[in-house]
XYZ file of C-alpha atoms in Angstrom:
135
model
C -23.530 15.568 15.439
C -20.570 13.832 13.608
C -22.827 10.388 13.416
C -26.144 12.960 11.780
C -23.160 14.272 9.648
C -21.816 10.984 8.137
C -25.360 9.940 7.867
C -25.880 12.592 5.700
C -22.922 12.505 3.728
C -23.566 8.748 3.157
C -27.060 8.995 1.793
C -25.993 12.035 -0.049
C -23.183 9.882 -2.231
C -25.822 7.469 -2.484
C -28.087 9.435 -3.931
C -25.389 11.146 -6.269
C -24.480 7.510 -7.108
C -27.862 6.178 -7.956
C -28.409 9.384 -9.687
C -26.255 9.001 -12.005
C -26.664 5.424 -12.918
C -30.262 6.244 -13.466
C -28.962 8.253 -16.519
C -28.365 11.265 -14.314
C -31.764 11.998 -13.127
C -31.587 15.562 -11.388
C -33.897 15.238 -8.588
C -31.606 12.716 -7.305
C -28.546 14.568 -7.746
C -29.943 17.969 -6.367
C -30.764 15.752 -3.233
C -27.871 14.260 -3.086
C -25.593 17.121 -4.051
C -27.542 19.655 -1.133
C -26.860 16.100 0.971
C -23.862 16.078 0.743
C -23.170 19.340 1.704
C -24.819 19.186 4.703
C -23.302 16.104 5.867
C -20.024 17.665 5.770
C -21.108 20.546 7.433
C -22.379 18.687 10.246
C -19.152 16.210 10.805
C -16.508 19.392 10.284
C -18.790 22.417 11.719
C -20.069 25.114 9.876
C -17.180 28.052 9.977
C -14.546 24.819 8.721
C -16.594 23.915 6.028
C -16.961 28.041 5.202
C -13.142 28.155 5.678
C -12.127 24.535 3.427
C -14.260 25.765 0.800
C -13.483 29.554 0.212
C -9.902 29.516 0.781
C -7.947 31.405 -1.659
C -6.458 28.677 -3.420
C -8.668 26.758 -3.512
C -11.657 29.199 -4.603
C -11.070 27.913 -8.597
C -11.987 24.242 -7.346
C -14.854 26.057 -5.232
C -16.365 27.626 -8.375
C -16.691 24.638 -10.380
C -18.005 22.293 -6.982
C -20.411 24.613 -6.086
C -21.393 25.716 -9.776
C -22.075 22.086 -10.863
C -24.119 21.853 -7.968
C -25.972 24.686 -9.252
C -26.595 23.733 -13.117
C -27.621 20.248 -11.466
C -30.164 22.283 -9.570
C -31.451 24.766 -12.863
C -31.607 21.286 -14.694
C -28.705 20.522 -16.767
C -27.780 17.677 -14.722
C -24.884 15.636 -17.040
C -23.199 19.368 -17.517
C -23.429 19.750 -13.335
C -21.776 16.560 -12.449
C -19.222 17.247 -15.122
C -18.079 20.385 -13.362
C -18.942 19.106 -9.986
C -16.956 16.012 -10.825
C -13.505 18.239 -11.642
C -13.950 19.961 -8.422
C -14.541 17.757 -6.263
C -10.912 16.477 -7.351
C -9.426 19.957 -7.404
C -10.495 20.389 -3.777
C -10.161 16.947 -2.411
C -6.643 15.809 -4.232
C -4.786 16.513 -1.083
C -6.986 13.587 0.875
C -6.772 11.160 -1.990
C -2.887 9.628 -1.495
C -3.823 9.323 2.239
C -7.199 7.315 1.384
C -5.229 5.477 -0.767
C -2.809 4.925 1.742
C -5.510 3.656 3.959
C -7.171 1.194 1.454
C -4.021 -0.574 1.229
C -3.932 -1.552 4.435
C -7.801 -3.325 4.039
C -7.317 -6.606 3.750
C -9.297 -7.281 0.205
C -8.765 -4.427 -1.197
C -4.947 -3.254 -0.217
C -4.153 -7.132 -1.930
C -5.776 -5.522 -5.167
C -3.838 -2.275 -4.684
C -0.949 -4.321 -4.333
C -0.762 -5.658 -7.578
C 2.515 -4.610 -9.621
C 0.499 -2.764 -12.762
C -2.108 -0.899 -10.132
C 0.390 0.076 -7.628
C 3.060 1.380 -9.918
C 0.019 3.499 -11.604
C -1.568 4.642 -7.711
C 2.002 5.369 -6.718
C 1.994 7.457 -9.767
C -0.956 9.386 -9.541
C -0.920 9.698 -5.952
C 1.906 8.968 -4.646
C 3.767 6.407 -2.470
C 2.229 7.705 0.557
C 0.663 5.652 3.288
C -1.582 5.322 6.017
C -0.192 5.877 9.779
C -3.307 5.203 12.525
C -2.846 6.945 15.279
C -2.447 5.510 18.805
């Protein structure tokens, strides 16, 4: 199930992606929004998704997620991603100094990380945390 989920997830952030450099055309989005969705309900299960998303702090970044996804859906597609956009950093802003944590530790990538003006603004925004793999 996890491998259908990331599957899912993948081609939905594709879909978002090439959605929006195809000057946000909403059949693209609305596939890859409901995607995306999916995907994660597949790789965390249905009741964890139900619980991460409608938890009560976390029910403002909620709103505007699943309320861009809507206006995507009714056809407003640059308003939808806006909203969509600022929630999917409301609700996800916990994950982002561990991801960062992780990138730095990729060879090509933690190197550009790594440089004095991006890393003093990364450890800034997201602090000086960093990735532990587990044994």
């Amino acid at each position: 199930m996890i491998k259908i989920g990331m599957g899912l997830t993948g081609f939905g952030v594709f879909f978002l992606f090439f959605g929006m450099i195809l000057f946000f055309d909403k059949a693209l989005l609305a596939i890859g929004n409901v995607l995306f969705v999916a995907g994660l309900a597949f790789v965390i299960g249905l009741e964890r998704t139900f619980r991460f998303f409608f938890q009560k702090h976390k029910m403002k970044a909620t709103g505007f997620f699943l309320g861009g996804v809507f206006v995507v859906l009714i056809g407003w597609p640059l308003i939808g991603m806006i909203f969509e956009i600022y929630g999917f950093f409301l609700l996800f802003r916990g994950f982002f100094p561990v991801v960062v944590g992780f990138i730095r530790r990729v060879p090509v990538l933690g190197s550009l990380l790594n440089l004095p003006g991006i890393r003093s603004v990364s450890n800034h925004i997201f602090g000086n945390r960093t990735f532990k793999p587990s044994k």
